[in-house]
């Protein structure tokens, strides 16, 4: 099975600790662990978090072939906790707002999964 995840790559930042995530990336990683071929279509910035994302994604065993390097900063979800509830603030613009295909996807895809955040700007929405 070939699985394609399209959407946001971001870092959840809680109390100065940054953890790689984003629903499309998380799902793709789990699908890959289950033995399917899993591709991520996204974008990261040409910044420290972007370089870290590419390294960590590679360490997960996922290809970074379809991850664009954008001039926008890598996505962040700054998380604040109050009374046990999380509140998220997303940087804007972020690299996931700038997803364009850097090369054609494989002609056969069994499942396409996309994130909701990726649809907030025209460039990524049109690419999807």
mmCIF file of N, CA and C in Angstrom:
data_model
loop_
_atom_site.group_PDB
_atom_site.id
_atom_site.type_symbol
_atom_site.label_atom_id
_atom_site.label_comp_id
_atom_site.label_asym_id
_atom_site.label_seq_id
_atom_site.Cartn_x
_atom_site.Cartn_y
_atom_site.Cartn_z
ATOM 1 N N UNK A 1 0.843 -1.186 0.000
ATOM 2 C CA UNK A 1 0.000 0.000 0.000
ATOM 3 C C UNK A 1 0.884 1.244 0.000
ATOM 4 N N UNK A 2 0.484 2.231 -0.769
ATOM 5 C CA UNK A 2 1.193 3.514 -0.788
ATOM 6 C C UNK A 2 0.280 4.577 -0.166
ATOM 7 N N UNK A 3 0.782 5.208 0.889
ATOM 8 C CA UNK A 3 0.051 6.202 1.666
ATOM 9 C C UNK A 3 0.723 7.554 1.481
ATOM 10 N N UNK A 4 -0.062 8.585 1.186
ATOM 11 C CA UNK A 4 0.462 9.947 1.059
ATOM 12 C C UNK A 4 -0.231 10.839 2.084
ATOM 13 N N UNK A 5 0.568 11.522 2.888
ATOM 14 C CA UNK A 5 0.060 12.499 3.845
ATOM 15 C C UNK A 5 0.451 13.882 3.352
ATOM 16 N N UNK A 6 -0.519 14.761 3.220
ATOM 17 C CA UNK A 6 -0.310 16.112 2.726
ATOM 18 C C UNK A 6 -0.670 17.087 3.833
ATOM 19 N N UNK A 7 0.287 17.924 4.212
ATOM 20 C CA UNK A 7 -0.085 18.934 5.185
ATOM 21 C C UNK A 7 1.027 19.403 6.085
ATOM 22 N N UNK A 8 0.593 19.927 7.211
ATOM 23 C CA UNK A 8 1.471 20.640 8.108
ATOM 24 C C UNK A 8 2.497 19.751 8.816
ATOM 25 N N UNK A 9 3.720 20.238 8.799
ATOM 26 C CA UNK A 9 4.781 19.769 9.686
ATOM 27 C C UNK A 9 5.030 20.938 10.620
ATOM 28 N N UNK A 10 5.027 20.658 11.906
ATOM 29 C CA UNK A 10 5.224 21.740 12.862
ATOM 30 C C UNK A 10 5.874 21.205 14.122
ATOM 31 N N UNK A 11 6.306 22.118 14.940
ATOM 32 C CA UNK A 11 6.828 21.778 16.255
ATOM 33 C C UNK A 11 5.854 22.293 17.299
ATOM 34 N N UNK A 12 5.420 21.401 18.179
ATOM 35 C CA UNK A 12 4.661 21.808 19.355
ATOM 36 C C UNK A 12 5.680 22.324 20.359
ATOM 37 N N UNK A 13 5.538 23.564 20.783
ATOM 38 C CA UNK A 13 6.495 24.181 21.696
ATOM 39 C C UNK A 13 5.785 24.426 23.027
ATOM 40 N N UNK A 14 6.227 23.685 24.040
ATOM 41 C CA UNK A 14 5.663 23.792 25.379
ATOM 42 C C UNK A 14 6.803 24.071 26.342
ATOM 43 N N UNK A 15 6.729 25.221 27.009
ATOM 44 C CA UNK A 15 7.750 25.596 27.996
ATOM 45 C C UNK A 15 9.166 25.422 27.424
ATOM 46 N N UNK A 16 9.394 25.988 26.248
ATOM 47 C CA UNK A 16 10.691 25.986 25.567
ATOM 48 C C UNK A 16 11.164 24.610 25.119
ATOM 49 N N UNK A 17 10.301 23.609 25.148
ATOM 50 C CA UNK A 17 10.611 22.285 24.617
ATOM 51 C C UNK A 17 9.851 22.120 23.304
ATOM 52 N N UNK A 18 10.570 21.810 22.221
ATOM 53 C CA UNK A 18 9.949 21.685 20.901
ATOM 54 C C UNK A 18 9.920 20.223 20.479
ATOM 55 N N UNK A 19 8.706 19.718 20.159
ATOM 56 C CA UNK A 19 8.530 18.337 19.734
ATOM 57 C C UNK A 19 7.931 18.327 18.343
ATOM 58 N N UNK A 20 8.574 17.579 17.448
ATOM 59 C CA UNK A 20 8.124 17.475 16.064
ATOM 60 C C UNK A 20 6.751 16.829 15.994
ATOM 61 N N UNK A 21 5.892 17.394 15.145
ATOM 62 C CA UNK A 21 4.564 16.833 14.989
ATOM 63 C C UNK A 21 3.841 17.397 13.794
ATOM 64 N N UNK A 22 2.548 17.515 13.953
ATOM 65 C CA UNK A 22 1.650 17.847 12.862
ATOM 66 C C UNK A 22 0.922 16.565 12.498
ATOM 67 N N UNK A 23 -0.396 16.612 12.454
ATOM 68 C CA UNK A 23 -1.188 15.399 12.242
ATOM 69 C C UNK A 23 -0.761 14.602 11.003
ATOM 70 N N UNK A 24 -0.564 15.227 9.833
ATOM 71 C CA UNK A 24 -0.176 14.427 8.664
ATOM 72 C C UNK A 24 1.145 13.675 8.874
ATOM 73 N N UNK A 25 2.120 14.342 9.457
ATOM 74 C CA UNK A 25 3.399 13.685 9.717
ATOM 75 C C UNK A 25 3.238 12.552 10.718
ATOM 76 N N UNK A 26 2.482 12.797 11.787
ATOM 77 C CA UNK A 26 2.280 11.762 12.799
ATOM 78 C C UNK A 26 1.612 10.527 12.204
ATOM 79 N N UNK A 27 0.574 10.729 11.393
ATOM 80 C CA UNK A 27 -0.125 9.596 10.784
ATOM 81 C C UNK A 27 0.808 8.861 9.821
ATOM 82 N N UNK A 28 1.539 9.603 8.999
ATOM 83 C CA UNK A 28 2.465 8.973 8.051
ATOM 84 C C UNK A 28 3.504 8.129 8.771
ATOM 85 N N UNK A 29 4.005 8.629 9.864
ATOM 86 C CA UNK A 29 5.009 7.885 10.633
ATOM 87 C C UNK A 29 4.444 6.569 11.157
ATOM 88 N N UNK A 30 3.225 6.609 11.678
ATOM 89 C CA UNK A 30 2.608 5.382 12.193
ATOM 90 C C UNK A 30 2.294 4.394 11.075
ATOM 91 N N UNK A 31 1.821 4.889 9.946
ATOM 92 C CA UNK A 31 1.544 4.018 8.795
ATOM 93 C C UNK A 31 2.835 3.346 8.317
ATOM 94 N N UNK A 32 3.925 4.107 8.282
ATOM 95 C CA UNK A 32 5.232 3.568 7.885
ATOM 96 C C UNK A 32 5.643 2.430 8.831
ATOM 97 N N UNK A 33 5.439 2.638 10.128
ATOM 98 C CA UNK A 33 5.799 1.604 11.108
ATOM 99 C C UNK A 33 4.977 0.332 10.937
ATOM 100 N N UNK A 34 3.794 0.473 10.375
ATOM 101 C CA UNK A 34 2.950 -0.693 10.127
ATOM 102 C C UNK A 34 3.334 -1.430 8.851
ATOM 103 N N UNK A 35 4.305 -0.888 8.115
ATOM 104 C CA UNK A 35 4.837 -1.598 6.959
ATOM 105 C C UNK A 35 4.429 -1.077 5.601
ATOM 106 N N UNK A 36 3.629 -0.035 5.543
ATOM 107 C CA UNK A 36 3.239 0.524 4.249
ATOM 108 C C UNK A 36 4.247 1.579 3.808
ATOM 109 N N UNK A 37 4.306 1.816 2.518
ATOM 110 C CA UNK A 37 5.122 2.913 2.010
ATOM 111 C C UNK A 37 4.388 4.209 2.309
ATOM 112 N N UNK A 38 5.049 5.119 2.973
ATOM 113 C CA UNK A 38 4.405 6.337 3.428
ATOM 114 C C UNK A 38 5.217 7.548 2.974
ATOM 115 N N UNK A 39 4.541 8.500 2.329
ATOM 116 C CA UNK A 39 5.171 9.728 1.841
ATOM 117 C C UNK A 39 4.533 10.929 2.514
ATOM 118 N N UNK A 40 5.334 11.948 2.782
ATOM 119 C CA UNK A 40 4.837 13.187 3.354
ATOM 120 C C UNK A 40 5.084 14.310 2.349
ATOM 121 N N UNK A 41 4.021 15.043 2.031
ATOM 122 C CA UNK A 41 4.116 16.221 1.169
ATOM 123 C C UNK A 41 3.890 17.428 2.072
ATOM 124 N N UNK A 42 4.914 18.257 2.208
ATOM 125 C CA UNK A 42 4.823 19.390 3.116
ATOM 126 C C UNK A 42 5.909 20.399 2.784
ATOM 127 N N UNK A 43 6.149 21.296 3.724
ATOM 128 C CA UNK A 43 7.223 22.280 3.597
ATOM 129 C C UNK A 43 7.728 22.641 4.988
ATOM 130 N N UNK A 44 9.021 22.881 5.055
ATOM 131 C CA UNK A 44 9.655 23.389 6.276
ATOM 132 C C UNK A 44 10.490 24.598 5.890
ATOM 133 N N UNK A 45 10.793 25.417 6.859
ATOM 134 C CA UNK A 45 11.583 26.610 6.598
ATOM 135 C C UNK A 45 13.058 26.305 6.446
ATOM 136 N N UNK A 46 13.762 27.282 5.906
ATOM 137 C CA UNK A 46 15.222 27.202 5.801
ATOM 138 C C UNK A 46 15.800 27.791 7.088
ATOM 139 N N UNK A 47 15.456 27.164 8.209
ATOM 140 C CA UNK A 47 15.836 27.652 9.518
ATOM 141 C C UNK A 47 16.241 26.470 10.397
ATOM 142 N N UNK A 48 16.587 26.756 11.635
ATOM 143 C CA UNK A 48 17.044 25.699 12.533
ATOM 144 C C UNK A 48 15.976 24.622 12.740
ATOM 145 N N UNK A 49 14.729 25.026 12.950
ATOM 146 C CA UNK A 49 13.666 24.028 13.136
ATOM 147 C C UNK A 49 13.444 23.212 11.859
ATOM 148 N N UNK A 50 13.575 23.843 10.711
ATOM 149 C CA UNK A 50 13.435 23.116 9.449
ATOM 150 C C UNK A 50 14.510 22.060 9.279
ATOM 151 N N UNK A 51 15.745 22.427 9.590
ATOM 152 C CA UNK A 51 16.843 21.447 9.503
ATOM 153 C C UNK A 51 16.619 20.312 10.497
ATOM 154 N N UNK A 52 16.177 20.670 11.688
ATOM 155 C CA UNK A 52 15.890 19.642 12.698
ATOM 156 C C UNK A 52 14.759 18.725 12.228
ATOM 157 N N UNK A 53 13.728 19.294 11.623
ATOM 158 C CA UNK A 53 12.606 18.491 11.126
ATOM 159 C C UNK A 53 13.078 17.481 10.083
ATOM 160 N N UNK A 54 13.855 17.938 9.115
ATOM 161 C CA UNK A 54 14.347 17.040 8.068
ATOM 162 C C UNK A 54 15.153 15.897 8.688
ATOM 163 N N UNK A 55 16.002 16.202 9.636
ATOM 164 C CA UNK A 55 16.819 15.175 10.300
ATOM 165 C C UNK A 55 15.929 14.168 11.028
ATOM 166 N N UNK A 56 14.975 14.666 11.815
ATOM 167 C CA UNK A 56 14.117 13.777 12.600
ATOM 168 C C UNK A 56 13.183 12.955 11.712
ATOM 169 N N UNK A 57 12.705 13.537 10.639
ATOM 170 C CA UNK A 57 11.842 12.799 9.703
ATOM 171 C C UNK A 57 12.629 11.674 9.050
ATOM 172 N N UNK A 58 13.851 11.953 8.659
ATOM 173 C CA UNK A 58 14.720 10.909 8.097
ATOM 174 C C UNK A 58 14.950 9.794 9.107
ATOM 175 N N UNK A 59 15.147 10.164 10.363
ATOM 176 C CA UNK A 59 15.360 9.163 11.417
ATOM 177 C C UNK A 59 14.130 8.296 11.645
ATOM 178 N N UNK A 60 12.953 8.808 11.290
ATOM 179 C CA UNK A 60 11.722 8.020 11.378
ATOM 180 C C UNK A 60 11.604 7.020 10.234
ATOM 181 N N UNK A 61 12.503 7.121 9.267
ATOM 182 C CA UNK A 61 12.469 6.225 8.121
ATOM 183 C C UNK A 61 11.605 6.719 6.983
ATOM 184 N N UNK A 62 11.190 7.977 7.038
ATOM 185 C CA UNK A 62 10.373 8.568 5.977
ATOM 186 C C UNK A 62 11.260 9.333 5.004
ATOM 187 N N UNK A 63 10.870 9.322 3.749
ATOM 188 C CA UNK A 63 11.602 10.114 2.772
ATOM 189 C C UNK A 63 11.265 11.600 2.947
ATOM 190 N N UNK A 64 12.237 12.446 2.693
ATOM 191 C CA UNK A 64 12.011 13.892 2.727
ATOM 192 C C UNK A 64 11.932 14.454 1.308
ATOM 193 N N UNK A 65 11.834 13.579 0.352
ATOM 194 C CA UNK A 65 11.847 13.931 -1.070
ATOM 195 C C UNK A 65 10.755 14.939 -1.448
ATOM 196 N N UNK A 66 9.606 14.850 -0.798
ATOM 197 C CA UNK A 66 8.468 15.705 -1.154
ATOM 198 C C UNK A 66 8.244 16.826 -0.140
ATOM 199 N N UNK A 67 9.269 17.133 0.629
ATOM 200 C CA UNK A 67 9.180 18.217 1.601
ATOM 201 C C UNK A 67 9.958 19.415 1.058
ATOM 202 N N UNK A 68 9.236 20.450 0.718
ATOM 203 C CA UNK A 68 9.818 21.660 0.142
ATOM 204 C C UNK A 68 10.540 22.455 1.227
ATOM 205 N N UNK A 69 11.614 23.120 0.863
ATOM 206 C CA UNK A 69 12.284 24.082 1.742
ATOM 207 C C UNK A 69 11.759 25.452 1.364
ATOM 208 N N UNK A 70 11.069 26.076 2.299
ATOM 209 C CA UNK A 70 10.375 27.335 2.051
ATOM 210 C C UNK A 70 11.133 28.505 2.671
ATOM 211 N N UNK A 71 10.888 29.695 2.133
ATOM 212 C CA UNK A 71 11.438 30.897 2.757
ATOM 213 C C UNK A 71 10.622 31.298 3.984
ATOM 214 N N UNK A 72 9.423 30.742 4.141
ATOM 215 C CA UNK A 72 8.627 30.970 5.352
ATOM 216 C C UNK A 72 9.223 30.155 6.493
ATOM 217 N N UNK A 73 9.032 30.573 7.733
ATOM 218 C CA UNK A 73 9.572 29.812 8.862
ATOM 219 C C UNK A 73 8.838 28.479 9.050
ATOM 220 N N UNK A 74 9.554 27.525 9.617
ATOM 221 C CA UNK A 74 8.965 26.233 9.937
ATOM 222 C C UNK A 74 7.782 26.430 10.886
ATOM 223 N N UNK A 75 6.763 25.602 10.715
ATOM 224 C CA UNK A 75 5.561 25.699 11.525
ATOM 225 C C UNK A 75 5.818 25.481 13.012
ATOM 226 N N UNK A 76 5.100 26.258 13.808
ATOM 227 C CA UNK A 76 5.159 26.147 15.273
ATOM 228 C C UNK A 76 3.746 26.216 15.818
ATOM 229 N N UNK A 77 3.534 25.445 16.862
ATOM 230 C CA UNK A 77 2.308 25.554 17.656
ATOM 231 C C UNK A 77 2.780 25.852 19.067
ATOM 232 N N UNK A 78 2.721 27.118 19.449
ATOM 233 C CA UNK A 78 3.112 27.492 20.803
ATOM 234 C C UNK A 78 1.950 27.149 21.724
ATOM 235 N N UNK A 79 2.231 26.301 22.702
ATOM 236 C CA UNK A 79 1.194 25.754 23.567
ATOM 237 C C UNK A 79 1.291 26.380 24.949
ATOM 238 N N UNK A 80 0.155 26.886 25.429
ATOM 239 C CA UNK A 80 0.076 27.354 26.806
ATOM 240 C C UNK A 80 -0.965 26.499 27.518
ATOM 241 N N UNK A 81 -0.676 26.196 28.761
ATOM 242 C CA UNK A 81 -1.581 25.381 29.571
ATOM 243 C C UNK A 81 -2.193 26.247 30.655
ATOM 244 N N UNK A 82 -3.504 26.156 30.793
ATOM 245 C CA UNK A 82 -4.201 26.899 31.837
ATOM 246 C C UNK A 82 -5.342 26.035 32.353
ATOM 247 N N UNK A 83 -5.307 25.761 33.644
ATOM 248 C CA UNK A 83 -6.324 24.928 34.283
ATOM 249 C C UNK A 83 -6.464 23.572 33.597
ATOM 250 N N UNK A 84 -5.340 23.016 33.157
ATOM 251 C CA UNK A 84 -5.352 21.703 32.535
ATOM 252 C C UNK A 84 -5.784 21.685 31.085
ATOM 253 N N UNK A 85 -6.043 22.840 30.498
ATOM 254 C CA UNK A 85 -6.452 22.928 29.096
ATOM 255 C C UNK A 85 -5.338 23.556 28.266
ATOM 256 N N UNK A 86 -5.165 23.036 27.060
ATOM 257 C CA UNK A 86 -4.135 23.550 26.163
ATOM 258 C C UNK A 86 -4.732 24.584 25.211
ATOM 259 N N UNK A 87 -3.963 25.629 24.961
ATOM 260 C CA UNK A 87 -4.322 26.647 23.989
ATOM 261 C C UNK A 87 -3.161 26.722 22.995
ATOM 262 N N UNK A 88 -3.471 26.704 21.693
ATOM 263 C CA UNK A 88 -2.450 26.660 20.650
ATOM 264 C C UNK A 88 -2.438 27.966 19.866
ATOM 265 N N UNK A 89 -1.236 28.495 19.651
ATOM 266 C CA UNK A 89 -1.052 29.654 18.792
ATOM 267 C C UNK A 89 -0.102 29.236 17.674
ATOM 268 N N UNK A 90 -0.588 29.328 16.435
ATOM 269 C CA UNK A 90 0.197 28.909 15.274
ATOM 270 C C UNK A 90 0.849 30.123 14.615
ATOM 271 N N UNK A 91 2.132 29.977 14.238
ATOM 272 C CA UNK A 91 2.785 31.078 13.530
ATOM 273 C C UNK A 91 2.175 31.207 12.131
ATOM 274 N N UNK A 92 2.120 32.452 11.682
ATOM 275 C CA UNK A 92 1.553 32.713 10.369
ATOM 276 C C UNK A 92 2.259 33.895 9.737
ATOM 277 N N UNK A 93 2.768 33.766 8.539
ATOM 278 C CA UNK A 93 2.720 32.548 7.738
ATOM 279 C C UNK A 93 3.734 31.529 8.253
ATOM 280 N N UNK A 94 3.532 30.309 7.850
ATOM 281 C CA UNK A 94 4.504 29.258 8.154
ATOM 282 C C UNK A 94 4.751 28.456 6.879
ATOM 283 N N UNK A 95 5.792 27.662 6.915
ATOM 284 C CA UNK A 95 6.180 26.915 5.717
ATOM 285 C C UNK A 95 5.031 26.077 5.164
ATOM 286 N N UNK A 96 4.188 25.514 6.052
ATOM 287 C CA UNK A 96 3.099 24.676 5.527
ATOM 288 C C UNK A 96 2.085 25.478 4.734
ATOM 289 N N UNK A 97 2.120 26.809 4.812
ATOM 290 C CA UNK A 97 1.258 27.656 3.984
ATOM 291 C C UNK A 97 1.795 27.761 2.557
ATOM 292 N N UNK A 98 2.988 27.243 2.324
ATOM 293 C CA UNK A 98 3.719 27.437 1.071
ATOM 294 C C UNK A 98 4.045 26.101 0.389
ATOM 295 N N UNK A 99 3.183 25.111 0.553
ATOM 296 C CA UNK A 99 3.454 23.801 -0.048
ATOM 297 C C UNK A 99 3.152 23.837 -1.536
ATOM 298 N N UNK A 100 4.157 23.510 -2.311
ATOM 299 C CA UNK A 100 3.995 23.255 -3.743
ATOM 300 C C UNK A 100 4.735 21.961 -4.028
ATOM 301 N N UNK A 101 4.289 21.237 -5.021
ATOM 302 C CA UNK A 101 4.958 19.983 -5.353
ATOM 303 C C UNK A 101 6.283 20.284 -6.033
ATOM 304 N N UNK A 102 7.339 19.722 -5.481
ATOM 305 C CA UNK A 102 8.670 19.917 -6.047
ATOM 306 C C UNK A 102 8.932 18.937 -7.177
ATOM 307 N N UNK A 103 8.150 17.862 -7.213
ATOM 308 C CA UNK A 103 8.201 16.883 -8.294
ATOM 309 C C UNK A 103 6.898 16.095 -8.268
ATOM 310 N N UNK A 104 6.552 15.444 -9.376
ATOM 311 C CA UNK A 104 5.286 14.702 -9.397
ATOM 312 C C UNK A 104 5.274 13.561 -8.375
ATOM 313 N N UNK A 105 4.100 13.344 -7.801
ATOM 314 C CA UNK A 105 3.923 12.208 -6.900
ATOM 315 C C UNK A 105 3.856 10.915 -7.711
ATOM 316 N N UNK A 106 4.060 9.788 -7.058
ATOM 317 C CA UNK A 106 3.904 8.510 -7.773
ATOM 318 C C UNK A 106 2.508 8.418 -8.389
ATOM 319 N N UNK A 107 2.405 7.722 -9.504
ATOM 320 C CA UNK A 107 1.126 7.642 -10.212
ATOM 321 C C UNK A 107 0.099 6.788 -9.470
ATOM 322 N N UNK A 108 0.550 5.857 -8.674
ATOM 323 C CA UNK A 108 -0.362 5.008 -7.906
ATOM 324 C C UNK A 108 -0.295 5.368 -6.432
ATOM 325 N N UNK A 109 -1.413 5.826 -5.891
ATOM 326 C CA UNK A 109 -1.524 6.146 -4.477
ATOM 327 C C UNK A 109 -2.801 5.476 -3.976
ATOM 328 N N UNK A 110 -2.692 4.749 -2.873
ATOM 329 C CA UNK A 110 -3.863 4.052 -2.334
ATOM 330 C C UNK A 110 -4.674 4.914 -1.370
ATOM 331 N N UNK A 111 -3.987 5.724 -0.568
ATOM 332 C CA UNK A 111 -4.665 6.553 0.422
ATOM 333 C C UNK A 111 -4.023 7.934 0.433
ATOM 334 N N UNK A 112 -4.866 8.963 0.400
ATOM 335 C CA UNK A 112 -4.409 10.338 0.555
ATOM 336 C C UNK A 112 -5.039 10.889 1.828
ATOM 337 N N UNK A 113 -4.193 11.331 2.742
ATOM 338 C CA UNK A 113 -4.633 11.935 4.001
ATOM 339 C C UNK A 113 -4.154 13.378 3.999
ATOM 340 N N UNK A 114 -5.000 14.317 4.426
ATOM 341 C CA UNK A 114 -4.548 15.703 4.502
ATOM 342 C C UNK A 114 -4.986 16.330 5.809
ATOM 343 N N UNK A 115 -4.194 17.312 6.224
ATOM 344 C CA UNK A 115 -4.468 18.022 7.464
ATOM 345 C C UNK A 115 -5.396 19.196 7.228
ATOM 346 N N UNK A 116 -6.061 19.617 8.282
ATOM 347 C CA UNK A 116 -6.992 20.737 8.165
ATOM 348 C C UNK A 116 -6.267 22.083 8.144
ATOM 349 N N UNK A 117 -5.169 22.206 8.884
ATOM 350 C CA UNK A 117 -4.449 23.481 8.953
ATOM 351 C C UNK A 117 -3.877 23.894 7.605
ATOM 352 N N UNK A 118 -3.528 22.921 6.794
ATOM 353 C CA UNK A 118 -2.865 23.200 5.525
ATOM 354 C C UNK A 118 -3.770 23.957 4.550
ATOM 355 N N UNK A 119 -5.043 24.004 4.826
ATOM 356 C CA UNK A 119 -5.973 24.635 3.904
ATOM 357 C C UNK A 119 -6.206 26.121 4.189
ATOM 358 N N UNK A 120 -5.471 26.693 5.144
ATOM 359 C CA UNK A 120 -5.751 28.077 5.529
ATOM 360 C C UNK A 120 -5.236 29.111 4.525
ATOM 361 N N UNK A 121 -4.257 28.747 3.669
ATOM 362 C CA UNK A 121 -3.739 29.687 2.665
ATOM 363 C C UNK A 121 -3.853 29.101 1.255
ATOM 364 N N UNK A 122 -3.985 30.001 0.311
ATOM 365 C CA UNK A 122 -4.252 29.625 -1.085
ATOM 366 C C UNK A 122 -3.201 28.708 -1.701
ATOM 367 N N UNK A 123 -1.907 28.975 -1.483
ATOM 368 C CA UNK A 123 -0.862 28.183 -2.139
ATOM 369 C C UNK A 123 -0.990 26.707 -1.799
ATOM 370 N N UNK A 124 -1.042 26.395 -0.510
ATOM 371 C CA UNK A 124 -1.141 24.988 -0.105
ATOM 372 C C UNK A 124 -2.496 24.395 -0.468
ATOM 373 N N UNK A 125 -3.539 25.185 -0.361
ATOM 374 C CA UNK A 125 -4.883 24.707 -0.709
ATOM 375 C C UNK A 125 -4.936 24.317 -2.173
ATOM 376 N N UNK A 126 -4.350 25.126 -3.051
ATOM 377 C CA UNK A 126 -4.323 24.819 -4.475
ATOM 378 C C UNK A 126 -3.457 23.590 -4.775
ATOM 379 N N UNK A 127 -2.358 23.445 -4.056
ATOM 380 C CA UNK A 127 -1.493 22.278 -4.259
ATOM 381 C C UNK A 127 -2.209 21.000 -3.851
ATOM 382 N N UNK A 128 -2.988 21.079 -2.791
ATOM 383 C CA UNK A 128 -3.758 19.916 -2.357
ATOM 384 C C UNK A 128 -4.771 19.525 -3.412
#
